């Protein structure tokens, strides 16, 4: 581990390149556990600790603005009013194409983590605001949207692009809105063409209403449709659930200074769990 002042680490360290500073815990009796999410954005695995976190990783992985992601890459430390050292490890970090970043936790419900988590959220948000980053406790998504994203995520890998020319034919078939099965059958064998259509829906090349269950008659169309008619920008807004408004939601952007230093960029041995292994880790004070 390498400890640095937070103001220095936030501008010098690529948090999206770091391995977890500590393994995600295994909680006996829970239906979920730590694992790895393969990112279509980066072509690499991202450590995940819960079902709620995997859902948020899906959303970020579909966001065309995101260029990098990491699970638990940094530990933020500060002193409270009595001089005691306190710390928090946000669950994920996302880097955007414009260089800005998002540190986030993924609670399964608004009160998850109790008073300690809510207090830490305020202090981390304050520290992020000092250096131009954003911290959020990401809100759980609606169940139908989650189910649709899970289905489309199964087709995110490039192998689902199909043979040469097939993806272009699929886009052309949906130049105007039409039921999914009609456009697919207009191109060819549904067994071959459907994975290509789902791949296009994951990557935003095709758009569909994600707030209703996917089925063979759902209307699909090309992302070239103008904004305001259900095109790519509108569907991404629905899937991202207002992620553009990163400031102000949940009241997590706080002014002033609380965190003073950061530890980052050193070698970290993460033992146990799917997220374990050696790699670069970081802490921030």
Coordinates of C-alpha atoms in Angstrom, one line a residue:
X1 CA 0.0 0.0 0.0
X2 CA 1.1 3.5 -0.7
X3 CA -0.4 6.4 1.3
X4 CA -0.8 9.8 -0.3
X5 CA -2.6 13.0 0.4
X6 CA -6.1 12.7 -1.1
X7 CA -5.6 15.9 -3.2
X8 CA -2.5 14.4 -4.8
X9 CA -3.8 10.9 -5.3
X10 CA -7.1 12.0 -6.9
X11 CA -5.3 13.7 -9.8
X12 CA -2.2 11.4 -10.1
X13 CA -3.7 7.9 -9.6
X14 CA -5.7 6.0 -12.2
X15 CA -8.1 4.4 -9.8
X16 CA -9.8 2.5 -12.6
X17 CA -6.6 0.5 -13.1
X18 CA -6.3 -0.6 -9.5
X19 CA -7.2 -4.0 -7.9
X20 CA -9.3 -4.1 -4.7
X21 CA -7.6 -2.8 -1.6
X22 CA -9.5 -5.5 0.3
X23 CA -11.6 -8.5 -0.7
X24 CA -15.3 -8.2 -0.7
X25 CA -16.8 -10.0 2.4
X26 CA -18.6 -13.3 2.1
X27 CA -21.8 -13.1 4.3
X28 CA -23.1 -16.5 5.4
X29 CA -26.8 -17.1 4.5
X30 CA -26.9 -14.5 1.7
X31 CA -28.0 -15.6 -1.8
X32 CA -25.2 -13.6 -3.4
X33 CA -21.5 -13.5 -3.0
X34 CA -18.3 -11.9 -4.3
X35 CA -17.6 -12.4 -8.0
X36 CA -16.2 -10.9 -11.2
X37 CA -18.0 -8.9 -13.8
X38 CA -16.6 -9.0 -17.4
X39 CA -16.8 -5.5 -18.7
X40 CA -17.6 -4.9 -22.4
X41 CA -16.2 -1.4 -22.0
X42 CA -12.7 -2.4 -20.9
X43 CA -12.5 -6.1 -21.8
X44 CA -11.4 -6.8 -18.3
X45 CA -12.9 -8.2 -15.1
X46 CA -14.2 -5.9 -12.3
X47 CA -14.5 -7.2 -8.8
X48 CA -18.1 -7.3 -7.5
X49 CA -19.4 -7.8 -4.0
X50 CA -23.2 -8.0 -4.2
X51 CA -26.1 -8.4 -6.5
X52 CA -26.9 -4.6 -6.1
X53 CA -23.3 -3.8 -7.2
X54 CA -23.5 -6.1 -10.2
X55 CA -26.6 -4.3 -11.4
X56 CA -24.9 -0.9 -11.1
X57 CA -21.9 -2.3 -13.0
X58 CA -24.3 -3.3 -15.8
X59 CA -25.6 0.2 -16.0
X60 CA -22.1 1.8 -16.1
X61 CA -20.9 -0.8 -18.6
X62 CA -23.7 0.3 -21.0
X63 CA -23.0 4.0 -20.5
X64 CA -21.0 5.3 -23.6
X65 CA -19.3 7.9 -21.4
X66 CA -17.6 5.4 -19.2
X67 CA -14.1 4.3 -20.2
X68 CA -12.9 2.5 -17.1
X69 CA -14.2 0.8 -13.9
X70 CA -12.8 -0.8 -10.8
X71 CA -14.1 -2.4 -7.6
X72 CA -12.9 -1.1 -4.2
X73 CA -9.8 0.5 -5.6
X74 CA -9.2 3.0 -2.8
X75 CA -9.6 3.4 1.0
X76 CA -10.4 7.0 2.2
X77 CA -9.2 7.9 5.6
X78 CA -9.9 11.0 7.8
X79 CA -10.0 12.1 11.4
X80 CA -13.2 12.8 13.1
X81 CA -13.9 15.7 15.5
X82 CA -12.2 13.9 18.4
X83 CA -9.1 13.1 16.3
X84 CA -9.9 9.5 15.8
X85 CA -9.0 7.9 12.4
X86 CA -12.0 6.8 10.4
X87 CA -12.0 5.1 7.0
X88 CA -14.3 3.9 4.2
X89 CA -13.9 1.8 1.0
X90 CA -16.3 2.8 -1.7
X91 CA -17.5 -0.2 -3.7
X92 CA -16.7 1.0 -7.1
X93 CA -15.0 3.7 -9.2
X94 CA -15.9 4.7 -12.8
X95 CA -13.9 6.9 -15.1
X96 CA -15.6 9.0 -17.8
X97 CA -14.2 10.0 -21.2
X98 CA -13.9 13.6 -20.1
X99 CA -11.5 12.6 -17.2
X100 CA -14.0 13.0 -14.4
X101 CA -14.7 10.1 -12.1
X102 CA -17.4 8.6 -9.9
X103 CA -16.8 6.9 -6.5
X104 CA -20.0 5.0 -5.5
X105 CA -21.6 2.6 -3.1
X106 CA -24.4 0.3 -4.2
X107 CA -26.8 -0.2 -1.3
X108 CA -29.7 -2.6 -1.8
X109 CA -32.0 -0.1 0.0
X110 CA -31.6 3.5 1.1
X111 CA -30.8 2.7 4.7
X112 CA -28.3 -0.1 4.0
X113 CA -25.1 0.2 6.1
X114 CA -26.8 2.1 8.8
X115 CA -25.6 5.4 10.4
X116 CA -21.9 4.6 9.8
X117 CA -22.4 4.2 6.0
X118 CA -24.5 7.4 5.8
X119 CA -21.9 9.4 7.8
X120 CA -19.1 8.0 5.6
X121 CA -21.0 9.0 2.5
X122 CA -21.1 12.6 3.6
X123 CA -17.3 12.7 4.4
X124 CA -16.3 10.9 1.1
X125 CA -18.7 13.1 -0.9
X126 CA -17.0 16.2 0.7
X127 CA -13.6 14.9 -0.2
X128 CA -14.6 14.1 -3.8
X129 CA -16.1 17.6 -4.2
X130 CA -12.7 19.1 -3.3
X131 CA -10.9 17.4 -6.2
X132 CA -13.6 17.4 -8.9
X133 CA -14.9 13.9 -8.4
X134 CA -18.4 12.8 -7.5
X135 CA -19.5 10.3 -4.8
X136 CA -23.0 8.7 -4.8
X137 CA -25.0 6.0 -3.1
X138 CA -26.6 4.7 -6.2
X139 CA -30.3 4.1 -6.0
X140 CA -31.6 0.5 -6.7
X141 CA -33.2 0.1 -10.1
X142 CA -36.7 -1.0 -10.9
X143 CA -37.1 -4.8 -11.2
X144 CA -38.2 -4.8 -14.8
X145 CA -35.3 -2.7 -15.9
X146 CA -32.9 -4.9 -14.0
X147 CA -34.3 -8.0 -15.6
X148 CA -34.0 -6.5 -19.1
X149 CA -30.4 -5.4 -18.5
X150 CA -29.5 -8.8 -17.2
X151 CA -30.9 -10.4 -20.4
X152 CA -29.1 -8.0 -22.7
X153 CA -25.9 -8.3 -20.7
X154 CA -25.7 -12.0 -21.8
X155 CA -25.1 -10.7 -25.3
X156 CA -22.5 -8.0 -24.5
X157 CA -19.5 -10.0 -25.7
X158 CA -18.1 -9.2 -29.2
X159 CA -18.7 -12.8 -30.3
X160 CA -22.4 -11.8 -30.6
X161 CA -21.7 -9.4 -33.4
X162 CA -22.2 -12.2 -35.9
X163 CA -20.6 -12.8 -39.3
X164 CA -19.4 -9.9 -41.3
X165 CA -22.2 -7.7 -42.6
X166 CA -24.9 -9.2 -40.4
X167 CA -24.9 -6.4 -37.8
X168 CA -25.3 -3.8 -40.5
X169 CA -28.2 -5.7 -42.0
X170 CA -29.9 -5.8 -38.5
X171 CA -29.5 -2.0 -38.1
X172 CA -31.0 -1.5 -41.5
X173 CA -33.9 -3.7 -40.8
X174 CA -34.9 -1.5 -37.8
X175 CA -34.4 1.8 -39.6
X176 CA -38.0 2.4 -38.7
X177 CA -39.6 1.1 -35.5
X178 CA -41.0 -2.4 -35.8
X179 CA -41.5 -5.5 -33.6
X180 CA -38.4 -7.3 -32.7
X181 CA -39.3 -10.6 -34.3
X182 CA -40.4 -9.0 -37.6
X183 CA -37.1 -7.2 -38.0
X184 CA -35.1 -10.2 -37.1
X185 CA -36.9 -12.5 -39.5
X186 CA -36.5 -9.9 -42.3
X187 CA -32.8 -10.4 -42.0
X188 CA -32.6 -14.2 -41.8
X189 CA -32.8 -17.2 -39.4
X190 CA -33.9 -15.9 -36.0
X191 CA -31.4 -18.3 -34.2
X192 CA -28.6 -16.5 -35.9
X193 CA -29.9 -13.0 -36.0
X194 CA -31.4 -12.6 -32.5
X195 CA -28.1 -12.6 -30.7
X196 CA -26.9 -9.9 -33.0
X197 CA -30.0 -7.8 -32.3
X198 CA -29.6 -8.2 -28.5
X199 CA -25.9 -7.3 -28.9
X200 CA -27.0 -4.1 -30.7
X201 CA -29.5 -3.4 -28.0
X202 CA -26.9 -3.7 -25.2
X203 CA -24.5 -1.3 -27.0
X204 CA -27.2 1.2 -27.9
X205 CA -27.0 0.7 -31.6
X206 CA -30.6 -0.4 -31.4
X207 CA -33.1 1.0 -28.8
X208 CA -36.1 -0.4 -27.0
X209 CA -38.2 0.6 -24.0
X210 CA -36.5 -1.0 -21.1
X211 CA -39.2 -0.2 -18.5
X212 CA -41.5 -3.0 -19.9
X213 CA -40.6 -6.7 -20.2
X214 CA -38.7 -7.6 -23.4
X215 CA -40.7 -9.9 -25.7
X216 CA -40.8 -10.8 -29.4
X217 CA -43.3 -8.1 -30.3
X218 CA -41.6 -5.2 -28.5
X219 CA -40.8 -2.2 -30.7
X220 CA -37.2 -1.9 -31.7
X221 CA -35.5 0.8 -33.8
X222 CA -32.2 2.2 -34.8
X223 CA -30.4 4.6 -32.5
X224 CA -30.3 7.0 -35.5
X225 CA -33.9 8.0 -34.6
X226 CA -34.0 11.7 -33.5
X227 CA -34.0 12.5 -29.8
X228 CA -37.4 12.8 -28.2
X229 CA -38.8 9.9 -30.1
X230 CA -37.4 7.1 -28.0
X231 CA -33.9 7.1 -29.5
X232 CA -30.6 6.2 -28.0
X233 CA -30.3 9.3 -25.7
X234 CA -33.8 8.7 -24.4
X235 CA -33.2 5.0 -23.7
X236 CA -29.9 5.6 -22.1
X237 CA -31.5 8.1 -19.8
X238 CA -34.0 5.5 -18.8
X239 CA -31.4 2.8 -18.2
X240 CA -29.0 5.1 -16.3
X241 CA -31.8 6.3 -14.1
X242 CA -30.8 9.9 -14.0
X243 CA -27.1 9.2 -13.6
X244 CA -26.4 12.4 -15.5
X245 CA -27.6 14.4 -12.5
X246 CA -24.7 13.1 -10.4
X247 CA -24.8 16.2 -8.3
X248 CA -27.7 16.8 -6.0
X249 CA -29.3 13.4 -5.9
X250 CA -29.4 12.0 -2.4
X251 CA -27.7 15.2 -1.1
X252 CA -24.2 13.8 -1.3
X253 CA -22.3 16.7 -2.7
X254 CA -21.0 18.6 0.3
X255 CA -18.7 21.6 0.4
X256 CA -15.7 22.2 2.6
X257 CA -12.7 20.0 3.5
X258 CA -12.7 16.8 5.5
X259 CA -10.3 14.3 4.0
X260 CA -6.6 15.2 3.9
X261 CA -4.5 12.4 2.5
X262 CA -4.6 9.5 0.2
X263 CA -2.8 6.1 0.0
X264 CA -2.6 4.7 -3.5
X265 CA -0.6 3.0 -6.2
X266 CA 1.2 0.5 -4.0
X267 CA 1.2 -3.3 -4.1
X268 CA -1.7 -4.9 -2.4
X269 CA -2.2 -8.6 -1.5
X270 CA -5.9 -9.3 -1.5
X271 CA -6.5 -12.7 0.1
X272 CA -9.6 -14.9 -0.3
X273 CA -12.7 -14.6 -2.4
X274 CA -13.2 -14.2 -6.1
X275 CA -11.8 -10.7 -6.0
X276 CA -8.6 -11.9 -4.3
X277 CA -5.1 -11.9 -5.8
X278 CA -2.2 -9.6 -5.9
X279 CA -2.3 -6.2 -7.6
X280 CA -2.1 -2.5 -7.2
X281 CA -4.2 -1.0 -4.5
X282 CA -4.7 2.3 -2.9
X283 CA -5.9 4.1 0.2
X284 CA -6.9 7.7 0.6
X285 CA -6.6 9.8 3.7

